[in-house]
Amino acid sequence: MVAGKSQRPLVRSIQIARAKRLVEEDSKRVADLESKKLANKQAAESLAAQVQARADRQAAVASAAAALWGSQAKKRIEASKHTTASANMLSVPISTAGAASEPTRDVKKVIKKRKKGAPMEVSNRRARAPPCRPAASAKKQIIAPRDPRFDDMSGSLDLDLFHHKYAFLEEYRASELEDMRTQVSKLRRRRDERSRNQAAEVEAAIKRQLQEDKLRTRLGELRDEELATKKEEREKVRTTGKIPFFHKRGAVRKQLMEKRKQTKRGFGSKQPDERRERKEAAREKKRLPRQRR
């Protein structure tokens, strides 16, 4: 882009300002470098002075120690000469006199800490039996209990296979129920208090077993409905290419209730469902405030 005659002074002033700024930056950079060099030089000089002072102190300590050790050695030589002369006068062996003249020193016994796992040290001056250690085979084997419901060694739970393998339990439960009913009929014929109490207990057991059977049947129907719904959904995904939808258990339960209602309508029995619906409506009405009833 070419500037006009009127813009040339402005461009010139901008270029001059830019050149001044570059010169200032260069001078500032040079000054920073000089200050860093000076600081490094001062630090090196102080470090050298500290090292020299430490060396001087060590030399002074060494010279003082050498002087002290030299005076002690000189005293020890003079003492040995004196003891030798006295031993010659008394015709006593030099070694004995020297040993008697040496000052006694307190020798501290250093007790070494025994390392963990190190073998035991035993004196060889007397016989010692080896320590008695129980044999490895004598250790009791602790057998921990294992619950197959929560153990990975038992594999994963397959409900269909489980119901198929243990289907004979339903026959056992039915036979037990018949036995309890016959037992109740026999106990009712008796007139004593004990028989009546036993009959009441057996009737409670019959009622509890009937409730369990009913609940098991309901859960089985719900599972069958879930499997059927999943199978239908997979078939739709395979044939039509729709996005798979996973039904919740509540939706499957509602679907099962609708099927039951339809089957009951076919047989003409609407009274239990209508009675249940009236009870539920009455409960909902009681929960509402009085102004909205």
XYZ file of C-alpha atoms in Angstrom:
293
model
C 0.000 0.000 0.000
C 1.502 3.360 -1.050
C 0.903 6.327 1.282
C -0.120 9.731 -0.104
C 1.822 12.942 0.279
C -0.378 14.050 3.177
C 0.293 10.790 5.118
C 4.063 10.709 4.669
C 4.886 12.830 7.804
C 2.649 10.563 9.920
C 4.310 7.421 8.587
C 7.715 8.947 9.186
C 6.857 9.793 12.825
C 5.551 6.224 13.373
C 8.768 4.756 12.007
C 10.883 7.043 14.233
C 8.846 6.072 17.310
C 9.201 2.392 16.475
C 12.984 2.774 16.045
C 13.234 4.581 19.402
C 11.223 1.814 21.111
C 13.508 -0.864 19.648
C 16.611 1.046 20.815
C 15.150 1.389 24.322
C 14.341 -2.313 24.465
C 17.865 -3.241 23.347
C 19.444 -0.920 25.936
C 17.187 -2.342 28.653
C 18.113 -5.903 27.675
C 21.820 -5.053 27.779
C 21.433 -3.435 31.213
C 19.614 -6.539 32.534
C 22.409 -8.774 31.265
C 25.051 -6.595 32.914
C 23.199 -6.614 36.239
C 22.845 -10.428 36.098
C 26.579 -10.816 35.365
C 27.439 -8.537 38.280
C 25.153 -10.470 40.647
C 26.654 -13.788 39.567
C 30.159 -12.441 40.078
C 29.313 -11.204 43.579
C 27.739 -14.586 44.471
C 30.833 -16.452 43.223
C 33.124 -14.179 45.242
C 31.072 -14.674 48.432
C 31.043 -18.444 47.922
C 34.819 -18.489 47.395
C 35.272 -16.446 50.591
C 33.111 -18.909 52.565
C 35.081 -21.870 51.204
C 38.397 -20.210 52.093
C 37.177 -19.403 55.622
C 36.038 -23.001 56.117
C 39.417 -24.288 54.889
C 41.227 -21.920 57.292
C 39.120 -23.150 60.218
C 39.789 -26.783 59.351
C 43.541 -26.087 59.075
C 43.552 -24.367 62.482
C 41.668 -27.277 64.075
C 44.066 -29.782 62.493
C 47.149 -27.905 63.708
C 45.727 -27.640 67.245
C 44.927 -31.367 67.280
C 48.416 -32.241 66.014
C 50.002 -30.099 68.725
C 47.828 -31.737 71.399
C 48.515 -35.258 70.156
C 52.276 -34.489 69.967
C 52.380 -33.343 73.607
C 50.463 -36.432 74.729
C 52.863 -38.712 72.799
C 55.851 -36.965 74.372
C 54.379 -37.496 77.850
C 53.698 -41.169 77.092
C 57.363 -41.722 75.978
C 58.705 -40.082 79.136
C 56.432 -42.220 81.309
C 57.571 -45.418 79.556
C 61.254 -44.463 80.081
C 60.611 -43.852 83.765
C 58.853 -47.205 84.220
C 61.657 -49.017 82.350
C 64.290 -47.581 84.673
C 62.312 -48.538 87.771
C 61.794 -52.072 86.409
C 65.521 -52.547 85.823
C 66.207 -51.488 89.374
C 63.677 -53.985 90.817
C 64.587 -56.783 88.322
C 61.031 -56.974 87.084
C 60.255 -57.778 83.457
C 59.711 -54.701 81.405
C 56.499 -55.950 79.880
C 54.937 -56.522 83.299
C 56.011 -53.185 84.634
C 54.816 -51.385 81.553
C 51.499 -53.149 81.721
C 51.073 -52.294 85.382
C 51.987 -48.655 84.844
C 49.472 -48.081 82.038
C 46.350 -46.323 83.215
C 43.144 -48.361 83.187
C 40.623 -47.380 80.593
C 36.875 -47.824 80.844
C 35.938 -50.052 77.948
C 32.255 -49.808 77.052
C 30.760 -53.017 75.772
C 28.974 -52.427 72.475
C 25.767 -54.422 72.259
C 24.837 -55.127 68.683
C 21.150 -55.246 67.891
C 20.076 -58.574 66.467
C 18.552 -58.315 63.034
C 15.073 -59.559 62.432
C 15.097 -63.043 60.944
C 18.804 -63.635 61.717
C 19.781 -67.064 63.121
C 20.185 -67.384 66.874
C 23.768 -67.263 68.161
C 24.639 -70.074 70.613
C 27.838 -70.689 72.574
C 29.866 -73.732 71.504
C 31.274 -74.390 74.982
C 28.309 -76.444 76.126
C 25.898 -78.796 74.415
C 22.543 -77.336 73.517
C 19.495 -79.012 72.083
C 17.915 -77.466 68.999
C 14.760 -75.434 69.611
C 11.532 -77.369 69.361
C 9.484 -76.152 66.426
C 6.170 -77.628 65.351
C 6.260 -79.496 62.088
C 4.718 -77.924 59.030
C 2.276 -80.804 58.674
C 1.017 -80.330 62.238
C -0.512 -76.935 61.459
C -4.261 -76.908 61.516
C -5.870 -76.247 58.189
C -8.498 -73.570 58.604
C -11.371 -74.219 56.221
C -13.377 -71.064 55.574
C -17.083 -71.502 54.830
C -18.129 -70.844 51.262
C -21.531 -69.512 50.254
C -22.345 -70.534 46.660
C -24.729 -67.594 46.266
C -21.932 -65.027 46.519
C -18.972 -67.070 45.251
C -17.595 -66.639 41.735
C -16.537 -70.291 41.645
C -20.205 -71.320 41.446
C -20.781 -69.348 38.243
C -23.559 -66.898 37.407
C -27.263 -67.414 38.162
C -29.469 -68.549 35.303
C -33.100 -68.315 36.443
C -34.529 -70.352 33.565
C -32.082 -73.193 34.147
C -32.673 -72.986 37.892
C -36.480 -73.277 37.531
C -36.054 -76.111 35.056
C -33.763 -78.119 37.334
C -35.756 -77.540 40.526
C -39.248 -77.942 39.061
C -39.768 -81.049 41.219
C -39.907 -78.823 44.320
C -43.376 -77.627 43.294
C -44.632 -81.217 43.552
C -43.049 -81.532 46.993
C -44.712 -78.320 48.148
C -48.099 -79.491 46.864
C -47.751 -82.826 48.678
C -46.718 -81.021 51.883
C -49.772 -78.787 51.569
C -52.057 -81.808 51.242
C -50.423 -83.446 54.274
C -50.930 -80.321 56.363
C -54.588 -80.109 55.349
C -55.187 -83.726 56.370
C -53.372 -83.027 59.644
C -55.663 -80.044 60.298
C -58.764 -82.127 59.627
C -57.557 -84.768 62.104
C -56.739 -82.209 64.781
C -60.114 -80.534 64.446
C -61.876 -83.770 65.352
C -60.224 -83.696 68.752
C -61.697 -81.582 71.544
C -58.672 -80.788 73.732
C -56.930 -77.426 73.922
C -53.581 -78.711 72.709
C -55.051 -80.071 69.482
C -56.782 -76.774 68.780
C -53.525 -74.872 69.257
C -51.684 -77.267 66.936
C -54.464 -76.925 64.352
C -54.158 -73.128 64.519
C -50.386 -73.331 63.976
C -50.769 -75.679 61.013
C -53.481 -73.451 59.484
C -51.123 -70.453 59.794
C -48.386 -72.479 58.045
C -50.880 -73.418 55.266
C -51.861 -69.769 54.811
C -48.209 -68.684 54.696
C -47.348 -71.347 52.107
C -50.343 -70.386 49.952
C -49.229 -66.756 50.005
C -45.682 -67.770 49.026
C -47.006 -69.910 46.170
C -49.196 -67.049 44.956
C -46.292 -64.605 45.071
C -44.024 -67.066 43.265
C -46.663 -67.551 40.575
C -47.052 -63.792 40.123
C -43.290 -63.307 39.834
C -43.073 -66.169 37.337
C -45.817 -64.619 35.199
C -44.076 -61.241 35.370
C -40.779 -62.778 34.264
C -42.482 -64.618 31.408
C -44.068 -61.356 30.320
C -40.683 -59.584 30.443
C -39.078 -62.303 28.330
C -41.928 -62.166 25.831
C -41.664 -58.359 25.603
C -37.896 -58.526 25.068
C -38.319 -61.183 22.393
C -40.944 -59.109 20.601
C -38.730 -56.008 20.798
C -35.751 -57.902 19.353
C -37.882 -59.195 16.518
C -39.046 -55.646 15.697
C -35.458 -54.393 15.737
C -34.382 -57.215 13.442
C -37.250 -56.873 10.933
C -38.020 -53.145 10.867
C -34.702 -51.679 12.067
C -36.325 -49.596 14.835
C -34.361 -48.242 17.779
C -34.443 -50.760 20.643
C -36.583 -49.743 23.599
C -36.114 -51.294 27.032
C -39.386 -51.510 28.955
C -39.356 -50.872 32.687
C -40.722 -53.420 35.098
C -43.629 -51.163 36.048
C -44.720 -50.903 32.402
C -44.485 -54.680 32.008
C -46.554 -55.141 35.172
C -49.278 -52.799 33.821
C -49.274 -54.687 30.540
C -49.702 -57.976 32.417
C -52.616 -56.535 34.431
C -54.340 -55.429 31.213
C -53.979 -58.937 29.816
C -55.477 -60.405 32.971
C -58.421 -58.017 32.753
C -59.030 -58.982 29.149
C -58.965 -62.697 29.972
C -61.379 -62.162 32.866
C -63.741 -60.161 30.646
C -63.887 -63.113 28.314
C -65.034 -65.351 31.165
C -67.480 -62.710 32.463
C -65.940 -62.174 35.928
C -65.577 -58.422 36.540
C -66.489 -58.273 40.208
C -62.977 -58.684 41.772
C -61.459 -56.031 39.503
C -64.342 -53.626 40.011
C -64.168 -54.110 43.782
C -60.437 -53.448 43.758
C -60.880 -50.319 41.627
C -63.573 -48.996 44.010
C -61.273 -49.535 46.990
C -58.426 -47.725 45.298
C -60.722 -44.820 44.365
C -61.943 -44.592 47.981
C -58.336 -44.494 49.244
C -57.434 -41.726 46.803
C -60.561 -39.784 47.829
C -59.581 -40.002 51.522
C -56.155 -38.554 50.747
C -57.676 -35.445 49.123
C -58.563 -32.408 51.273
C -62.231 -31.933 52.271
C -62.783 -28.951 49.952
C -61.814 -30.966 46.860
C -63.919 -34.077 47.636
